[in-house]
């Protein structure tokens, strides 16, 4: 349930509780998932990508007590919706923005793995990306698995499960909503030369990203990245030069902004900044530079209008001065 906390300035929250009108066995199954999520959120408390657990309690249905939890409501857009909306226009999520989102996600998953938690539900529909705040929130930990010192569960769930699902997530983003065929992947063999089939998207997806996805989603768990940190590092190595070029552009623009510039100069800086915004629209330093340029343009326009008004006043053209 989406709700607001009236005792905390109408803070947006989410309440999870078993559905009162469902049959008792179904309610108890829902409660298992809720308690699972509560346990995961308590262990991961404080991580910036986790929705904060705000409260827990019990309520009664037909004399039976059930648990509920209250969490902060994730803000931003659901990543799956963003990817599909862009794909409908023939576009894809900007590359550097995608890599930034993945880095935030992998930091959280690595944190979970260090606490013997397998997220076991990596999916674009569980990721909320707030471009304005440049912040990721990961929801829905009801399917989390607790290893408690083991490498895997009897059902075969392990840290490798999350690595595979991250591979699926990257494939989904890069292909504009495509889904890997697990059966086909398994039948393709388990050698070093295994590659995920990107189909008609292969020409637009960089070869290095295809290789990263193929290793993460290898049908043989032993051939995947050994730990999430390896996958994160390889993505970081790919991201770093792109970030460096973006940051160099912003640095040059900020240096230019220290001088007195004409409106044409400022418009030129806006055009120079456009590629940096195109690959990562929410990057705070780029957005700050855009705001500064816009303010400077407005300042020049106001100064020009004031000069014109002064001239009209000096020539006793009261009507035009008043209109301006």
XYZ file of C-alpha atoms in Angstrom:
324
model
C 0.000 0.000 0.000
C 1.228 3.491 -0.805
C 0.499 5.886 2.031
C 1.691 8.989 3.858
C 2.800 9.199 7.471
C 0.582 11.914 8.952
C 2.780 12.009 12.072
C 5.909 12.748 10.019
C 4.985 15.686 7.767
C 3.044 13.413 5.394
C 6.192 11.489 4.486
C 5.522 9.110 1.550
C 5.750 5.497 2.713
C 4.926 1.964 1.613
C 3.097 -0.499 3.883
C 3.455 -4.211 3.168
C 1.034 -6.575 4.819
C -0.768 -9.793 3.885
C -3.935 -9.139 1.864
C -6.835 -9.384 4.348
C -9.242 -10.945 1.829
C -6.903 -13.741 0.728
C -7.233 -17.247 2.123
C -5.204 -17.951 5.305
C -2.544 -20.144 3.574
C -1.926 -17.395 1.013
C -1.708 -14.747 3.745
C 0.849 -16.788 5.647
C 2.922 -17.183 2.473
C 2.822 -13.425 1.968
C 3.905 -12.935 5.553
C 6.996 -15.099 4.984
C 8.045 -12.759 2.178
C 7.379 -9.700 4.365
C 9.457 -11.057 7.239
C 12.190 -11.941 4.759
C 12.249 -8.366 3.508
C 12.288 -7.007 7.050
C 15.321 -9.149 7.881
C 17.186 -7.995 4.741
C 16.387 -4.315 5.288
C 17.548 -4.500 8.895
C 20.893 -6.007 7.848
C 21.371 -3.474 5.049
C 20.191 -0.435 7.023
C 22.100 2.730 6.215
C 23.032 1.927 2.636
C 21.933 4.831 0.392
C 20.364 2.534 -2.226
C 18.111 0.731 0.285
C 14.682 2.013 1.270
C 14.722 2.622 5.007
C 12.686 0.342 7.252
C 10.578 2.765 9.308
C 8.304 0.586 11.403
C 6.980 -2.915 11.998
C 3.939 -4.261 13.777
C 1.029 -6.662 13.849
C -2.614 -6.511 12.798
C -5.434 -9.003 13.086
C -7.520 -10.686 10.366
C -10.385 -12.883 11.554
C -8.617 -13.416 14.846
C -5.270 -14.309 13.235
C -2.304 -11.974 13.790
C -0.086 -10.966 10.874
C 3.074 -8.908 10.533
C 3.387 -5.699 8.541
C 6.316 -3.430 7.721
C 6.520 0.253 6.806
C 9.277 1.550 4.509
C 10.171 4.828 2.905
C 8.661 5.131 -0.564
C 11.249 5.050 -3.337
C 11.266 8.230 -5.415
C 12.066 8.551 -9.098
C 11.150 6.529 -12.170
C 10.994 2.747 -12.438
C 13.958 1.830 -14.607
C 11.999 -0.768 -16.586
C 9.450 1.877 -17.583
C 12.195 4.303 -18.614
C 13.931 1.683 -20.772
C 10.707 0.663 -22.518
C 9.562 4.254 -23.096
C 12.918 5.112 -24.668
C 12.838 1.953 -26.796
C 9.398 2.887 -28.138
C 11.060 6.021 -29.583
C 14.028 4.071 -30.910
C 16.303 5.340 -28.125
C 18.284 3.711 -25.338
C 19.199 4.746 -21.819
C 22.217 7.108 -22.004
C 25.371 5.036 -21.649
C 27.079 6.811 -18.768
C 23.801 7.100 -16.871
C 23.322 3.344 -17.238
C 26.852 2.674 -15.980
C 26.304 4.972 -12.989
C 23.058 3.209 -12.061
C 24.783 -0.166 -12.327
C 27.637 0.990 -10.104
C 25.190 2.087 -7.388
C 23.368 -1.237 -7.695
C 26.539 -3.334 -7.552
C 27.751 -1.440 -4.494
C 24.546 -2.486 -2.750
C 24.680 -6.090 -3.983
C 28.314 -6.377 -2.857
C 27.259 -5.021 0.529
C 24.500 -7.639 0.702
C 26.881 -10.446 -0.275
C 29.262 -9.397 2.489
C 26.359 -9.966 4.867
C 25.498 -13.397 3.415
C 22.434 -12.026 1.599
C 21.598 -12.950 -1.995
C 19.167 -10.406 -3.423
C 17.832 -13.002 -5.862
C 15.482 -10.554 -7.604
C 17.654 -8.215 -9.708
C 15.235 -6.688 -12.199
C 14.721 -3.281 -13.819
C 11.220 -3.118 -12.332
C 12.761 -3.076 -8.838
C 15.093 -0.144 -9.522
C 13.952 3.438 -8.957
C 16.241 6.038 -10.519
C 15.785 9.642 -9.396
C 17.602 11.635 -12.054
C 16.971 14.931 -10.260
C 18.624 13.683 -7.064
C 21.058 11.388 -8.896
C 20.029 8.566 -6.592
C 19.104 4.895 -6.932
C 16.723 2.974 -4.691
C 16.369 -0.807 -4.870
C 13.083 -2.278 -3.671
C 11.484 -5.660 -3.011
C 13.756 -7.854 -0.898
C 11.047 -10.425 -0.153
C 12.804 -12.997 -2.323
C 16.189 -12.508 -0.627
C 18.061 -15.629 0.454
C 20.256 -15.805 3.558
C 23.271 -18.065 3.176
C 24.339 -17.940 6.832
C 27.914 -18.906 6.017
C 27.116 -21.357 3.208
C 28.148 -20.830 -0.400
C 24.721 -21.807 -1.741
C 21.342 -23.143 -0.680
C 20.111 -26.691 -1.368
C 18.076 -25.124 -4.206
C 21.283 -23.820 -5.797
C 20.844 -20.131 -4.977
C 24.191 -18.423 -4.454
C 25.994 -15.140 -5.009
C 26.400 -16.321 -8.595
C 22.615 -16.051 -8.947
C 22.832 -12.294 -8.463
C 25.737 -12.020 -10.920
C 23.702 -13.843 -13.568
C 20.678 -11.612 -12.929
C 22.837 -8.491 -13.241
C 23.905 -9.812 -16.650
C 20.237 -10.156 -17.577
C 19.576 -6.616 -16.345
C 22.380 -5.117 -18.463
C 21.097 -7.043 -21.487
C 17.591 -5.661 -20.867
C 18.876 -2.068 -20.727
C 21.215 -2.332 -23.706
C 18.592 -3.933 -25.955
C 15.727 -1.640 -24.980
C 13.753 -4.247 -23.061
C 15.012 -7.509 -24.554
C 15.149 -10.676 -22.477
C 17.843 -13.322 -22.740
C 16.710 -16.808 -23.680
C 17.923 -18.880 -20.735
C 17.314 -22.188 -22.466
C 19.248 -21.063 -25.541
C 22.055 -19.761 -23.357
C 22.349 -23.091 -21.593
C 22.393 -25.007 -24.837
C 25.070 -22.789 -26.324
C 27.812 -24.488 -24.343
C 29.894 -23.494 -21.375
C 33.288 -22.708 -22.833
C 35.441 -19.587 -22.732
C 34.090 -18.606 -26.136
C 30.464 -18.380 -24.961
C 28.719 -15.183 -26.073
C 25.194 -13.996 -25.372
C 23.269 -13.493 -28.606
C 22.381 -9.805 -28.951
C 20.644 -10.410 -32.271
C 19.938 -7.297 -34.322
C 21.156 -5.155 -31.410
C 24.728 -6.450 -31.752
C 25.799 -3.611 -34.043
C 24.758 -0.878 -31.604
C 26.066 -2.488 -28.388
C 29.835 -2.023 -27.771
C 31.764 -5.288 -28.017
C 33.244 -4.853 -24.548
C 29.804 -4.560 -22.956
C 28.673 -7.646 -24.859
C 31.662 -9.510 -23.420
C 30.875 -8.325 -19.885
C 27.248 -9.440 -20.176
C 28.347 -12.800 -21.618
C 30.677 -13.497 -18.701
C 28.148 -12.387 -16.081
C 25.389 -14.510 -17.646
C 27.524 -17.527 -18.515
C 25.428 -20.725 -18.220
C 28.227 -22.309 -16.158
C 28.409 -20.506 -12.774
C 32.119 -21.338 -12.509
C 32.787 -19.338 -15.669
C 31.082 -16.188 -14.377
C 32.758 -13.436 -12.391
C 33.881 -15.020 -9.133
C 32.535 -12.158 -7.016
C 30.418 -9.096 -7.688
C 33.460 -6.857 -7.126
C 35.081 -8.265 -10.291
C 32.039 -7.392 -12.375
C 31.868 -3.944 -10.802
C 35.542 -3.302 -11.528
C 35.247 -4.303 -15.169
C 32.287 -1.970 -15.632
C 34.211 0.770 -13.794
C 37.207 0.305 -16.102
C 34.875 0.782 -19.072
C 33.162 3.785 -17.444
C 36.269 5.672 -16.260
C 37.502 7.092 -19.609
C 33.961 8.183 -20.488
C 33.675 9.970 -17.153
C 37.101 11.522 -17.607
C 36.153 13.012 -20.982
C 32.829 14.268 -19.595
C 34.496 15.854 -16.583
C 37.155 17.522 -18.753
C 34.431 19.250 -20.780
C 32.685 20.483 -17.634
C 35.974 21.730 -16.164
C 36.710 23.763 -19.302
C 33.217 25.241 -19.258
C 33.477 26.230 -15.589
C 36.818 27.920 -16.287
C 35.227 29.918 -19.113
C 32.352 30.916 -16.843
C 34.786 32.780 -14.596
C 35.134 35.419 -17.335
C 32.764 38.025 -18.704
C 31.059 36.384 -21.680
C 28.659 37.515 -24.363
C 25.331 35.863 -25.035
C 26.832 34.164 -28.087
C 29.681 32.871 -25.939
C 27.224 31.447 -23.426
C 25.133 29.813 -26.138
C 28.338 28.261 -27.451
C 29.070 26.804 -24.017
C 25.585 25.314 -23.956
C 26.263 23.531 -27.245
C 29.621 22.318 -25.918
C 27.891 20.888 -22.862
C 25.184 19.034 -24.785
C 27.202 15.822 -25.414
C 28.044 15.546 -21.692
C 24.368 15.901 -20.814
C 23.358 13.436 -23.506
C 25.368 10.578 -21.956
C 24.429 11.387 -18.335
C 21.540 13.895 -18.098
C 21.354 13.947 -14.301
C 25.037 14.477 -13.491
C 25.015 17.231 -10.816
C 28.081 19.149 -12.054
C 26.713 19.275 -15.612
C 23.296 20.416 -14.412
C 24.928 23.094 -12.255
C 26.850 24.379 -15.281
C 23.625 24.531 -17.317
C 21.922 26.495 -14.540
C 24.830 28.930 -14.302
C 24.799 29.513 -18.066
C 21.041 30.093 -18.031
C 21.359 32.600 -15.177
C 24.153 34.427 -16.978
C 22.041 34.678 -20.155
C 19.132 36.089 -18.166
C 21.462 38.581 -16.455
C 22.669 39.825 -19.866
C 19.109 40.144 -21.132
C 18.047 42.107 -18.036
C 21.110 44.362 -18.295
C 20.305 45.035 -21.952
C 16.696 45.886 -21.116
C 17.798 48.229 -18.326
C 20.147 50.046 -20.707
C 17.332 50.411 -23.238
C 14.942 51.691 -20.565
C 17.534 54.239 -19.428
C 17.906 55.500 -23.004
C 14.136 55.823 -23.395
C 13.912 57.738 -20.125
C 16.723 60.076 -21.112
C 14.924 60.828 -24.375
C 11.568 61.297 -22.564
C 9.989 58.310 -24.349
C 7.918 57.474 -21.295
C 5.586 55.007 -23.012
C 8.304 52.691 -24.285
C 10.246 52.996 -21.040
C 7.137 52.012 -19.064
C 6.386 49.063 -21.396
C 9.941 47.793 -21.148
